[in-house]
Amino acid sequence: MTTETLVVEEDDANLDSEIVKQMLKQLRALDSFDTYENWSKAKIIDPIVLTKERKREIPVIGDPDEITLSRVKAYYNSLATIIEMKSGLMAAPMINITHEGFGRALVMVGKLIVVDKVLRDVHRWGFPSLEKMVSQSDKTVERAIDLIEKYKDAATD
Amino acid sequence: MTTETLVVEEDDANLDSEIVKQMLKQLRALDSFDTYENWSKAKIIDPIVLTKERKREIPVIGDPDEITLSRVKAYYNSLATIIEMKSGLMAAPMINITHEGFGRALVMVGKLIVVDKVLRDVHRWGFPSLEKMVSQSDKTVERAIDLIEKYKDAATD
């Protein structure tokens, strides 16, 4: 994957969204070698954006590497954190990915599953644009909050 | 682990319990080399029983091997199958175990988490006796059915 050319602009308004803020926090937390220390927000989040061109460079069949797996984890951790902030209830992510890159990601609140996503081709995980990532995450969080409202008893058990 | 001496008797009444029947089915399904072909039920289920003596022979710290992991999976698959039979609703297990043998096992029915178990020291996974396995499983299934009744809407969503 060519990462030399950034697709995320330094002044992209989406960089101030809650999901990107959380993602940056999560990615920095996982960055044990301080690679990101002097990187801009745009540069850190950039590999999450998988444009058509970038996607084309990744083989259709492949095993996810550690970096990609850590990004997927960071993403569901971020969703859980946002759901927690919005609902005031503890939210826990659980991710299961096989070596072949198939799996499932959950976010749980109490006894309720509020996010449930089947994962495929994790080695090509990403969003077509930062904007798409934000809108899709907003929708997922909104749906989770609705489920918590609907099944409040199970969510607070 | 010494498995030469069986602790499960051939005429143990617990061999006819639902959980042991399911476990045998699951273990046979995973037995791709037909190791179990001429084995008795008692002999197949025997390694699940971790008596004090057997436990003492396993180091306190250790990584779970493939066989132990497959047994844990077989167990939660079995619980899910029994819950499914008793409730008439689809039940799906999800297990997450780190290389160090820590993790979490879930059984989900609809959007409801009906079994939620923190796993520790999976390399020493097992039950002190077959009787204990049956009574503990019965309790877990009963609790799951109660939860389904209590949160029927979430369970059928």
PDB file of C-alpha atoms in Angstrom:
ATOM      1  CA  MET A   1       0.000   0.000   0.000  1.00  0.00           C
ATOM      2  CA  THR A   2       1.352   3.425  -0.924  1.00  0.00           C
ATOM      3  CA  THR A   3       1.103   5.621   2.120  1.00  0.00           C
ATOM      4  CA  GLU A   4       3.586   8.293   1.034  1.00  0.00           C
ATOM      5  CA  THR A   5       0.834  10.410  -0.479  1.00  0.00           C
ATOM      6  CA  LEU A   6      -1.763  11.345   2.111  1.00  0.00           C
ATOM      7  CA  VAL A   7      -5.390  11.358   1.053  1.00  0.00           C
ATOM      8  CA  VAL A   8      -6.542  13.090   4.222  1.00  0.00           C
ATOM      9  CA  GLU A   9      -5.995  16.860   4.108  1.00  0.00           C
ATOM     10  CA  GLU A  10      -4.546  18.576   7.169  1.00  0.00           C
ATOM     11  CA  ASP A  11      -7.599  20.864   7.404  1.00  0.00           C
ATOM     12  CA  ASP A  12     -10.247  18.158   6.882  1.00  0.00           C
ATOM     13  CA  ALA A  13     -13.189  19.072   9.142  1.00  0.00           C
ATOM     14  CA  ASN A  14     -13.770  15.381   9.872  1.00  0.00           C
ATOM     15  CA  LEU A  15     -10.555  15.341  11.898  1.00  0.00           C
ATOM     16  CA  ASP A  16     -12.527  17.068  14.662  1.00  0.00           C
ATOM     17  CA  SER A  17     -15.274  14.444  14.742  1.00  0.00           C
ATOM     18  CA  GLU A  18     -15.683  12.333  17.849  1.00  0.00           C
ATOM     19  CA  ILE A  19     -14.824   9.070  16.092  1.00  0.00           C
ATOM     20  CA  VAL A  20     -11.574  10.409  14.614  1.00  0.00           C
ATOM     21  CA  LYS A  21     -10.614  11.978  17.939  1.00  0.00           C
ATOM     22  CA  GLN A  22     -11.155   8.627  19.672  1.00  0.00           C
ATOM     23  CA  MET A  23      -9.362   6.723  16.929  1.00  0.00           C
ATOM     24  CA  LEU A  24      -6.324   8.987  17.223  1.00  0.00           C
ATOM     25  CA  LYS A  25      -6.305   8.453  20.973  1.00  0.00           C
ATOM     26  CA  GLN A  26      -6.555   4.669  20.522  1.00  0.00           C
ATOM     27  CA  LEU A  27      -3.917   4.531  17.786  1.00  0.00           C
ATOM     28  CA  ARG A  28      -1.532   6.628  19.860  1.00  0.00           C
ATOM     29  CA  ALA A  29      -2.134   4.324  22.829  1.00  0.00           C
ATOM     30  CA  LEU A  30      -1.162   1.320  20.707  1.00  0.00           C
ATOM     31  CA  ASP A  31       1.893   3.084  19.309  1.00  0.00           C
ATOM     32  CA  SER A  32       4.450   1.580  21.683  1.00  0.00           C
ATOM     33  CA  PHE A  33       7.427   2.676  19.566  1.00  0.00           C
ATOM     34  CA  ASP A  34       6.355   6.343  19.448  1.00  0.00           C
ATOM     35  CA  THR A  35       6.228   6.279  15.669  1.00  0.00           C
ATOM     36  CA  TYR A  36       3.404   8.811  15.692  1.00  0.00           C
ATOM     37  CA  GLU A  37       5.101  11.246  18.033  1.00  0.00           C
ATOM     38  CA  ASN A  38       5.617  14.065  15.560  1.00  0.00           C
ATOM     39  CA  TRP A  39       2.918  13.051  13.110  1.00  0.00           C
ATOM     40  CA  SER A  40      -0.086  15.222  12.306  1.00  0.00           C
ATOM     41  CA  LYS A  41      -3.611  13.924  12.935  1.00  0.00           C
ATOM     42  CA  ALA A  42      -4.108  13.604   9.174  1.00  0.00           C
ATOM     43  CA  LYS A  43      -0.995  11.468   8.793  1.00  0.00           C
ATOM     44  CA  ILE A  44      -1.930   9.107  11.655  1.00  0.00           C
ATOM     45  CA  ILE A  45      -5.495   8.532  10.498  1.00  0.00           C
ATOM     46  CA  ASP A  46      -4.600   8.408   6.807  1.00  0.00           C
ATOM     47  CA  PRO A  47      -4.073   4.609   6.445  1.00  0.00           C
ATOM     48  CA  ILE A  48      -7.670   4.022   7.621  1.00  0.00           C
ATOM     49  CA  VAL A  49      -8.821   5.590   4.370  1.00  0.00           C
ATOM     50  CA  LEU A  50      -8.857   2.961   1.672  1.00  0.00           C
ATOM     51  CA  THR A  51      -9.562   4.723  -1.572  1.00  0.00           C
ATOM     52  CA  LYS A  52     -10.306   2.651  -4.658  1.00  0.00           C
ATOM     53  CA  GLU A  53      -6.712   3.151  -5.771  1.00  0.00           C
ATOM     54  CA  ARG A  54      -5.288   1.972  -2.463  1.00  0.00           C
ATOM     55  CA  LYS A  55      -7.665  -0.968  -2.315  1.00  0.00           C
ATOM     56  CA  ARG A  56      -6.615  -2.046  -5.780  1.00  0.00           C
ATOM     57  CA  GLU A  57      -3.033  -2.387  -4.565  1.00  0.00           C
ATOM     58  CA  ILE A  58      -3.997  -4.913  -1.874  1.00  0.00           C
ATOM     59  CA  PRO A  59      -4.474  -8.529  -3.004  1.00  0.00           C
ATOM     60  CA  VAL A  60      -8.076  -9.767  -2.796  1.00  0.00           C
ATOM     61  CA  ILE A  61      -7.010 -12.775  -0.759  1.00  0.00           C
ATOM     62  CA  GLY A  62      -4.692 -12.200   2.165  1.00  0.00           C
ATOM     63  CA  ASP A  63      -4.144 -12.523   5.875  1.00  0.00           C
ATOM     64  CA  PRO A  64      -4.542  -9.435   8.045  1.00  0.00           C
ATOM     65  CA  ASP A  65      -1.289  -8.194   9.600  1.00  0.00           C
ATOM     66  CA  GLU A  66      -0.891  -6.957  13.153  1.00  0.00           C
ATOM     67  CA  ILE A  67      -1.198  -3.302  12.194  1.00  0.00           C
ATOM     68  CA  THR A  68      -4.502  -3.806  10.406  1.00  0.00           C
ATOM     69  CA  LEU A  69      -5.835  -5.881  13.295  1.00  0.00           C
ATOM     70  CA  SER A  70      -4.843  -3.176  15.771  1.00  0.00           C
ATOM     71  CA  ARG A  71      -6.697  -0.598  13.650  1.00  0.00           C
ATOM     72  CA  VAL A  72      -9.867  -2.679  13.669  1.00  0.00           C
ATOM     73  CA  LYS A  73      -9.547  -3.032  17.437  1.00  0.00           C
ATOM     74  CA  ALA A  74      -8.943   0.696  17.797  1.00  0.00           C
ATOM     75  CA  TYR A  75     -12.079   1.373  15.786  1.00  0.00           C
ATOM     76  CA  TYR A  76     -14.392  -0.790  17.896  1.00  0.00           C
ATOM     77  CA  ASN A  77     -12.777   0.480  21.084  1.00  0.00           C
ATOM     78  CA  SER A  78     -13.549   3.979  19.824  1.00  0.00           C
ATOM     79  CA  LEU A  79     -17.163   3.127  19.073  1.00  0.00           C
ATOM     80  CA  ALA A  80     -17.524   1.599  22.542  1.00  0.00           C
ATOM     81  CA  THR A  81     -16.063   4.729  24.156  1.00  0.00           C
ATOM     82  CA  ILE A  82     -18.453   7.008  22.270  1.00  0.00           C
ATOM     83  CA  ILE A  83     -21.453   4.811  23.103  1.00  0.00           C
ATOM     84  CA  GLU A  84     -20.337   4.896  26.730  1.00  0.00           C
ATOM     85  CA  MET A  85     -20.091   8.687  26.719  1.00  0.00           C
ATOM     86  CA  LYS A  86     -23.488   9.127  25.067  1.00  0.00           C
ATOM     87  CA  SER A  87     -25.385   6.534  27.111  1.00  0.00           C
ATOM     88  CA  GLY A  88     -23.638   6.902  30.445  1.00  0.00           C
ATOM     89  CA  LEU A  89     -23.422   3.091  30.543  1.00  0.00           C
ATOM     90  CA  MET A  90     -20.346   0.874  30.316  1.00  0.00           C
ATOM     91  CA  ALA A  91     -19.756  -0.434  26.807  1.00  0.00           C
ATOM     92  CA  ALA A  92     -17.341  -3.262  26.036  1.00  0.00           C
ATOM     93  CA  PRO A  93     -16.032  -4.289  22.622  1.00  0.00           C
ATOM     94  CA  MET A  94     -15.271  -7.886  21.705  1.00  0.00           C
ATOM     95  CA  ILE A  95     -13.587  -8.797  18.460  1.00  0.00           C
ATOM     96  CA  ASN A  96     -12.911 -12.178  16.986  1.00  0.00           C
ATOM     97  CA  ILE A  97     -10.902 -12.419  13.779  1.00  0.00           C
ATOM     98  CA  THR A  98      -9.497 -15.624  12.314  1.00  0.00           C
ATOM     99  CA  HIS A  99      -6.062 -15.787  10.714  1.00  0.00           C
ATOM    100  CA  GLU A 100      -7.841 -15.671   7.365  1.00  0.00           C
ATOM    101  CA  GLY A 101      -9.366 -12.307   8.206  1.00  0.00           C
ATOM    102  CA  PHE A 102     -12.953 -13.272   8.896  1.00  0.00           C
ATOM    103  CA  GLY A 103     -14.759 -12.566  12.092  1.00  0.00           C
ATOM    104  CA  ARG A 104     -17.208 -10.605  14.133  1.00  0.00           C
ATOM    105  CA  ALA A 105     -17.099  -7.446  16.178  1.00  0.00           C
ATOM    106  CA  LEU A 106     -19.470  -6.684  19.028  1.00  0.00           C
ATOM    107  CA  VAL A 107     -20.088  -3.853  21.407  1.00  0.00           C
ATOM    108  CA  MET A 108     -21.967  -4.893  24.520  1.00  0.00           C
ATOM    109  CA  VAL A 109     -23.824  -2.763  27.043  1.00  0.00           C
ATOM    110  CA  GLY A 110     -24.961  -4.778  30.022  1.00  0.00           C
ATOM    111  CA  LYS A 111     -26.544  -7.890  28.548  1.00  0.00           C
ATOM    112  CA  LEU A 112     -27.371  -6.140  25.298  1.00  0.00           C
ATOM    113  CA  ILE A 113     -25.494  -6.367  22.011  1.00  0.00           C
ATOM    114  CA  VAL A 114     -25.638  -2.860  20.585  1.00  0.00           C
ATOM    115  CA  VAL A 115     -23.158  -3.253  17.725  1.00  0.00           C
ATOM    116  CA  ASP A 116     -22.839  -6.517  15.825  1.00  0.00           C
ATOM    117  CA  LYS A 117     -20.751  -6.515  12.682  1.00  0.00           C
ATOM    118  CA  VAL A 118     -19.607  -9.415  10.544  1.00  0.00           C
ATOM    119  CA  LEU A 119     -16.049  -8.801   9.370  1.00  0.00           C
ATOM    120  CA  ARG A 120     -14.734 -10.032   6.032  1.00  0.00           C
ATOM    121  CA  ASP A 121     -11.408  -9.520   4.261  1.00  0.00           C
ATOM    122  CA  VAL A 122      -9.959  -7.746   7.259  1.00  0.00           C
ATOM    123  CA  HIS A 123      -6.633  -7.362   5.447  1.00  0.00           C
ATOM    124  CA  ARG A 124      -8.480  -4.789   3.333  1.00  0.00           C
ATOM    125  CA  TRP A 125     -10.217  -3.073   6.237  1.00  0.00           C
ATOM    126  CA  GLY A 126     -10.810   0.650   5.936  1.00  0.00           C
ATOM    127  CA  PHE A 127     -13.233   3.333   4.819  1.00  0.00           C
ATOM    128  CA  PRO A 128     -13.457   4.827   1.301  1.00  0.00           C
ATOM    129  CA  SER A 129     -13.102   8.309   2.798  1.00  0.00           C
ATOM    130  CA  LEU A 130     -12.807   9.984   6.173  1.00  0.00           C
ATOM    131  CA  GLU A 131     -16.231  11.491   5.636  1.00  0.00           C
ATOM    132  CA  LYS A 132     -17.687   8.019   5.051  1.00  0.00           C
ATOM    133  CA  MET A 133     -16.030   6.755   8.219  1.00  0.00           C
ATOM    134  CA  VAL A 134     -17.605   9.571  10.229  1.00  0.00           C
ATOM    135  CA  SER A 135     -21.098   9.162   8.744  1.00  0.00           C
ATOM    136  CA  GLN A 136     -21.019   5.376   9.113  1.00  0.00           C
ATOM    137  CA  SER A 137     -19.799   5.597  12.715  1.00  0.00           C
ATOM    138  CA  ASP A 138     -22.439   8.195  13.558  1.00  0.00           C
ATOM    139  CA  LYS A 139     -25.096   5.840  12.220  1.00  0.00           C
ATOM    140  CA  THR A 140     -23.716   2.892  14.209  1.00  0.00           C
ATOM    141  CA  VAL A 141     -23.612   4.920  17.426  1.00  0.00           C
ATOM    142  CA  GLU A 142     -27.109   6.266  16.851  1.00  0.00           C
ATOM    143  CA  ARG A 143     -28.441   2.757  16.315  1.00  0.00           C
ATOM    144  CA  ALA A 144     -26.707   1.574  19.494  1.00  0.00           C
ATOM    145  CA  ILE A 145     -28.249   4.393  21.523  1.00  0.00           C
ATOM    146  CA  ASP A 146     -31.678   3.548  20.093  1.00  0.00           C
ATOM    147  CA  LEU A 147     -31.243  -0.105  21.083  1.00  0.00           C
ATOM    148  CA  ILE A 148     -30.219   0.914  24.608  1.00  0.00           C
ATOM    149  CA  GLU A 149     -33.362   3.044  24.881  1.00  0.00           C
ATOM    150  CA  LYS A 150     -35.520   0.263  23.488  1.00  0.00           C
ATOM    151  CA  TYR A 151     -34.093  -2.498  25.707  1.00  0.00           C
ATOM    152  CA  LYS A 152     -33.077  -0.402  28.703  1.00  0.00           C
ATOM    153  CA  ASP A 153     -33.611  -3.242  31.183  1.00  0.00           C
ATOM    154  CA  ALA A 154     -31.266  -5.632  29.381  1.00  0.00           C
ATOM    155  CA  ALA A 155     -28.746  -2.833  28.826  1.00  0.00           C
ATOM    156  CA  THR A 156     -28.652  -1.985  32.519  1.00  0.00           C
ATOM    157  CA  ASP A 157     -28.645  -5.585  33.770  1.00  0.00           C
TER     158      ASP A 157
ATOM    159  CA  MET B   1      -1.198 -34.733  32.061  1.00  0.00           C
ATOM    160  CA  THR B   2      -1.712 -38.402  32.829  1.00  0.00           C
ATOM    161  CA  THR B   3      -4.671 -39.598  30.828  1.00  0.00           C
ATOM    162  CA  GLU B   4      -3.841 -43.308  30.919  1.00  0.00           C
ATOM    163  CA  THR B   5      -5.994 -43.807  34.005  1.00  0.00           C
ATOM    164  CA  LEU B   6      -9.579 -42.767  33.364  1.00  0.00           C
ATOM    165  CA  VAL B   7     -11.450 -40.983  36.131  1.00  0.00           C
ATOM    166  CA  VAL B   8     -14.809 -41.280  34.386  1.00  0.00           C
ATOM    167  CA  GLU B   9     -16.407 -44.695  34.878  1.00  0.00           C
ATOM    168  CA  GLU B  10     -17.984 -46.404  31.880  1.00  0.00           C
ATOM    169  CA  ASP B  11     -21.348 -46.576  33.672  1.00  0.00           C
ATOM    170  CA  ASP B  12     -21.360 -42.997  34.993  1.00  0.00           C
ATOM    171  CA  ALA B  13     -24.990 -41.791  34.805  1.00  0.00           C
ATOM    172  CA  ASN B  14     -23.766 -38.308  33.828  1.00  0.00           C
ATOM    173  CA  LEU B  15     -22.709 -39.694  30.459  1.00  0.00           C
ATOM    174  CA  ASP B  16     -26.391 -39.588  29.492  1.00  0.00           C
ATOM    175  CA  SER B  17     -26.825 -35.922  30.392  1.00  0.00           C
ATOM    176  CA  GLU B  18     -27.576 -33.463  27.606  1.00  0.00           C
ATOM    177  CA  ILE B  19     -24.330 -31.533  28.058  1.00  0.00           C
ATOM    178  CA  VAL B  20     -22.146 -34.651  27.839  1.00  0.00           C
ATOM    179  CA  LYS B  21     -24.105 -35.919  24.827  1.00  0.00           C
ATOM    180  CA  GLN B  22     -23.566 -32.588  23.070  1.00  0.00           C
ATOM    181  CA  MET B  23     -19.924 -32.447  24.092  1.00  0.00           C
ATOM    182  CA  LEU B  24     -19.314 -35.917  22.668  1.00  0.00           C
ATOM    183  CA  LYS B  25     -20.974 -34.862  19.431  1.00  0.00           C
ATOM    184  CA  GLN B  26     -18.856 -31.695  19.260  1.00  0.00           C
ATOM    185  CA  LEU B  27     -15.618 -33.464  20.147  1.00  0.00           C
ATOM    186  CA  ARG B  28     -16.265 -36.144  17.535  1.00  0.00           C
ATOM    187  CA  ALA B  29     -16.986 -33.434  14.961  1.00  0.00           C
ATOM    188  CA  LEU B  30     -13.604 -31.844  15.701  1.00  0.00           C
ATOM    189  CA  ASP B  31     -11.805 -35.186  15.591  1.00  0.00           C
ATOM    190  CA  SER B  32     -10.549 -34.922  12.020  1.00  0.00           C
ATOM    191  CA  PHE B  33      -8.063 -37.784  12.418  1.00  0.00           C
ATOM    192  CA  ASP B  34     -10.683 -40.241  13.741  1.00  0.00           C
ATOM    193  CA  THR B  35      -8.741 -40.754  16.943  1.00  0.00           C
ATOM    194  CA  TYR B  36     -11.982 -41.290  18.855  1.00  0.00           C
ATOM    195  CA  GLU B  37     -13.419 -43.851  16.454  1.00  0.00           C
ATOM    196  CA  ASN B  38     -13.303 -46.863  18.752  1.00  0.00           C
ATOM    197  CA  TRP B  39     -13.252 -44.957  22.009  1.00  0.00           C
ATOM    198  CA  SER B  40     -15.968 -45.236  24.640  1.00  0.00           C
ATOM    199  CA  LYS B  41     -17.924 -42.139  25.718  1.00  0.00           C
ATOM    200  CA  ALA B  42     -16.104 -42.220  29.052  1.00  0.00           C
ATOM    201  CA  LYS B  43     -12.709 -42.223  27.372  1.00  0.00           C
ATOM    202  CA  ILE B  44     -13.548 -39.308  25.054  1.00  0.00           C
ATOM    203  CA  ILE B  45     -14.966 -37.087  27.781  1.00  0.00           C
ATOM    204  CA  ASP B  46     -12.365 -38.071  30.368  1.00  0.00           C
ATOM    205  CA  PRO B  47      -9.780 -35.284  29.708  1.00  0.00           C
ATOM    206  CA  ILE B  48     -12.445 -32.662  30.496  1.00  0.00           C
ATOM    207  CA  VAL B  49     -12.327 -33.840  34.078  1.00  0.00           C
ATOM    208  CA  LEU B  50      -9.526 -32.095  35.879  1.00  0.00           C
ATOM    209  CA  THR B  51      -9.225 -33.675  39.286  1.00  0.00           C
ATOM    210  CA  LYS B  52      -6.981 -32.058  41.877  1.00  0.00           C
ATOM    211  CA  GLU B  53      -4.304 -34.610  41.034  1.00  0.00           C
ATOM    212  CA  ARG B  54      -4.453 -33.890  37.325  1.00  0.00           C
ATOM    213  CA  LYS B  55      -4.515 -30.154  37.902  1.00  0.00           C
ATOM    214  CA  ARG B  56      -1.414 -30.389  40.050  1.00  0.00           C
ATOM    215  CA  GLU B  57       0.486 -31.881  37.119  1.00  0.00           C
ATOM    216  CA  ILE B  58      -0.206 -28.839  34.899  1.00  0.00           C
ATOM    217  CA  PRO B  59       2.022 -25.786  35.453  1.00  0.00           C
ATOM    218  CA  VAL B  60       0.229 -22.784  36.957  1.00  0.00           C
ATOM    219  CA  ILE B  61       1.476 -20.552  34.145  1.00  0.00           C
ATOM    220  CA  GLY B  62       1.139 -21.820  30.599  1.00  0.00           C
ATOM    221  CA  ASP B  63      -0.273 -21.250  27.151  1.00  0.00           C
ATOM    222  CA  PRO B  64      -3.342 -23.218  26.107  1.00  0.00           C
ATOM    223  CA  ASP B  65      -2.700 -25.766  23.342  1.00  0.00           C
ATOM    224  CA  GLU B  66      -4.971 -26.411  20.388  1.00  0.00           C
ATOM    225  CA  ILE B  67      -6.656 -29.424  21.999  1.00  0.00           C
ATOM    226  CA  THR B  68      -7.601 -27.493  25.125  1.00  0.00           C
ATOM    227  CA  LEU B  69      -8.884 -24.588  23.032  1.00  0.00           C
ATOM    228  CA  SER B  70     -11.000 -26.938  20.944  1.00  0.00           C
ATOM    229  CA  ARG B  71     -12.499 -28.417  24.121  1.00  0.00           C
ATOM    230  CA  VAL B  72     -13.453 -24.972  25.403  1.00  0.00           C
ATOM    231  CA  LYS B  73     -15.040 -24.229  22.019  1.00  0.00           C
ATOM    232  CA  ALA B  74     -16.853 -27.576  22.061  1.00  0.00           C
ATOM    233  CA  TYR B  75     -18.218 -26.760  25.503  1.00  0.00           C
ATOM    234  CA  TYR B  76     -19.673 -23.366  24.565  1.00  0.00           C
ATOM    235  CA  ASN B  77     -20.991 -24.765  21.289  1.00  0.00           C
ATOM    236  CA  SER B  78     -22.723 -27.427  23.363  1.00  0.00           C
ATOM    237  CA  LEU B  79     -24.235 -24.883  25.733  1.00  0.00           C
ATOM    238  CA  ALA B  80     -25.478 -22.855  22.743  1.00  0.00           C
ATOM    239  CA  THR B  81     -27.058 -25.959  21.199  1.00  0.00           C
ATOM    240  CA  ILE B  82     -28.860 -26.849  24.425  1.00  0.00           C
ATOM    241  CA  ILE B  83     -30.079 -23.265  24.889  1.00  0.00           C
ATOM    242  CA  GLU B  84     -31.304 -23.331  21.312  1.00  0.00           C
ATOM    243  CA  MET B  85     -33.196 -26.593  21.848  1.00  0.00           C
ATOM    244  CA  LYS B  86     -34.784 -25.367  25.083  1.00  0.00           C
ATOM    245  CA  SER B  87     -35.713 -21.877  23.909  1.00  0.00           C
ATOM    246  CA  GLY B  88     -36.512 -22.555  20.273  1.00  0.00           C
ATOM    247  CA  LEU B  89     -34.363 -19.530  19.400  1.00  0.00           C
ATOM    248  CA  MET B  90     -31.032 -19.433  17.578  1.00  0.00           C
ATOM    249  CA  ALA B  91     -28.081 -19.257  19.979  1.00  0.00           C
ATOM    250  CA  ALA B  92     -24.571 -18.379  18.857  1.00  0.00           C
ATOM    251  CA  PRO B  93     -21.364 -18.806  20.841  1.00  0.00           C
ATOM    252  CA  MET B  94     -18.420 -16.420  20.559  1.00  0.00           C
ATOM    253  CA  ILE B  95     -15.114 -17.115  22.223  1.00  0.00           C
ATOM    254  CA  ASN B  96     -12.074 -14.953  22.517  1.00  0.00           C
ATOM    255  CA  ILE B  97      -8.944 -16.366  24.098  1.00  0.00           C
ATOM    256  CA  THR B  98      -5.521 -14.729  24.039  1.00  0.00           C
ATOM    257  CA  HIS B  99      -2.319 -16.712  23.541  1.00  0.00           C
ATOM    258  CA  GLU B 100      -1.799 -16.399  27.279  1.00  0.00           C
ATOM    259  CA  GLY B 101      -5.053 -18.231  27.961  1.00  0.00           C
ATOM    260  CA  PHE B 102      -7.252 -15.372  29.102  1.00  0.00           C
ATOM    261  CA  GLY B 103     -10.500 -14.455  27.487  1.00  0.00           C
ATOM    262  CA  ARG B 104     -14.239 -14.403  27.404  1.00  0.00           C
ATOM    263  CA  ALA B 105     -16.953 -16.727  26.206  1.00  0.00           C
ATOM    264  CA  LEU B 106     -20.424 -15.590  25.204  1.00  0.00           C
ATOM    265  CA  VAL B 107     -23.613 -17.176  24.046  1.00  0.00           C
ATOM    266  CA  MET B 108     -25.918 -14.769  22.245  1.00  0.00           C
ATOM    267  CA  VAL B 109     -29.605 -15.086  21.483  1.00  0.00           C
ATOM    268  CA  GLY B 110     -30.825 -12.288  19.237  1.00  0.00           C
ATOM    269  CA  LYS B 111     -29.406  -9.115  20.746  1.00  0.00           C
ATOM    270  CA  LEU B 112     -29.202 -10.668  24.193  1.00  0.00           C
ATOM    271  CA  ILE B 113     -26.113 -12.052  25.920  1.00  0.00           C
ATOM    272  CA  VAL B 114     -27.362 -15.094  27.805  1.00  0.00           C
ATOM    273  CA  VAL B 115     -24.026 -16.611  28.828  1.00  0.00           C
ATOM    274  CA  ASP B 116     -21.049 -14.418  29.666  1.00  0.00           C
ATOM    275  CA  LYS B 117     -18.019 -16.062  31.202  1.00  0.00           C
ATOM    276  CA  VAL B 118     -14.582 -14.653  31.876  1.00  0.00           C
ATOM    277  CA  LEU B 119     -11.955 -17.293  31.112  1.00  0.00           C
ATOM    278  CA  ARG B 120      -8.677 -17.534  32.985  1.00  0.00           C
ATOM    279  CA  ASP B 121      -5.824 -20.039  32.829  1.00  0.00           C
ATOM    280  CA  VAL B 122      -7.411 -21.792  29.884  1.00  0.00           C
ATOM    281  CA  HIS B 123      -4.453 -24.214  29.725  1.00  0.00           C
ATOM    282  CA  ARG B 124      -5.954 -25.675  32.918  1.00  0.00           C
ATOM    283  CA  TRP B 125      -9.561 -25.665  31.689  1.00  0.00           C
ATOM    284  CA  GLY B 126     -11.804 -28.452  32.920  1.00  0.00           C
ATOM    285  CA  PHE B 127     -14.254 -29.513  35.609  1.00  0.00           C
ATOM    286  CA  PRO B 128     -13.363 -31.175  38.930  1.00  0.00           C
ATOM    287  CA  SER B 129     -15.784 -34.004  38.117  1.00  0.00           C
ATOM    288  CA  LEU B 130     -18.274 -34.991  35.450  1.00  0.00           C
ATOM    289  CA  GLU B 131     -21.051 -34.462  37.965  1.00  0.00           C
ATOM    290  CA  LYS B 132     -19.831 -30.914  38.575  1.00  0.00           C
ATOM    291  CA  MET B 133     -19.733 -30.269  34.843  1.00  0.00           C
ATOM    292  CA  VAL B 134     -23.337 -31.385  34.489  1.00  0.00           C
ATOM    293  CA  SER B 135     -24.638 -29.403  37.474  1.00  0.00           C
ATOM    294  CA  GLN B 136     -22.748 -26.269  36.442  1.00  0.00           C
ATOM    295  CA  SER B 137     -23.950 -26.525  32.840  1.00  0.00           C
ATOM    296  CA  ASP B 138     -27.538 -27.078  33.987  1.00  0.00           C
ATOM    297  CA  LYS B 139     -27.301 -23.915  36.059  1.00  0.00           C
ATOM    298  CA  THR B 140     -25.859 -21.927  33.153  1.00  0.00           C
ATOM    299  CA  VAL B 141     -28.579 -23.121  30.770  1.00  0.00           C
ATOM    300  CA  GLU B 142     -31.302 -22.416  33.321  1.00  0.00           C
ATOM    301  CA  ARG B 143     -30.009 -18.900  33.831  1.00  0.00           C
ATOM    302  CA  ALA B 144     -29.894 -18.347  30.058  1.00  0.00           C
ATOM    303  CA  ILE B 145     -33.501 -19.482  29.676  1.00  0.00           C
ATOM    304  CA  ASP B 146     -34.544 -17.160  32.510  1.00  0.00           C
ATOM    305  CA  LEU B 147     -32.797 -14.246  30.802  1.00  0.00           C
ATOM    306  CA  ILE B 148     -34.528 -15.037  27.517  1.00  0.00           C
ATOM    307  CA  GLU B 149     -37.891 -15.032  29.295  1.00  0.00           C
ATOM    308  CA  LYS B 150     -37.057 -11.794  31.096  1.00  0.00           C
ATOM    309  CA  TYR B 151     -35.795  -9.938  28.024  1.00  0.00           C
ATOM    310  CA  LYS B 152     -37.826 -11.677  25.353  1.00  0.00           C
ATOM    311  CA  ASP B 153     -37.945  -8.647  23.046  1.00  0.00           C
ATOM    312  CA  ALA B 154     -34.166  -8.281  22.906  1.00  0.00           C
ATOM    313  CA  ALA B 155     -33.749 -12.050  22.548  1.00  0.00           C
ATOM    314  CA  THR B 156     -36.077 -12.155  19.556  1.00  0.00           C
ATOM    315  CA  ASP B 157     -34.761  -8.980  17.899  1.00  0.00           C
TER     316      ASP B 157
END
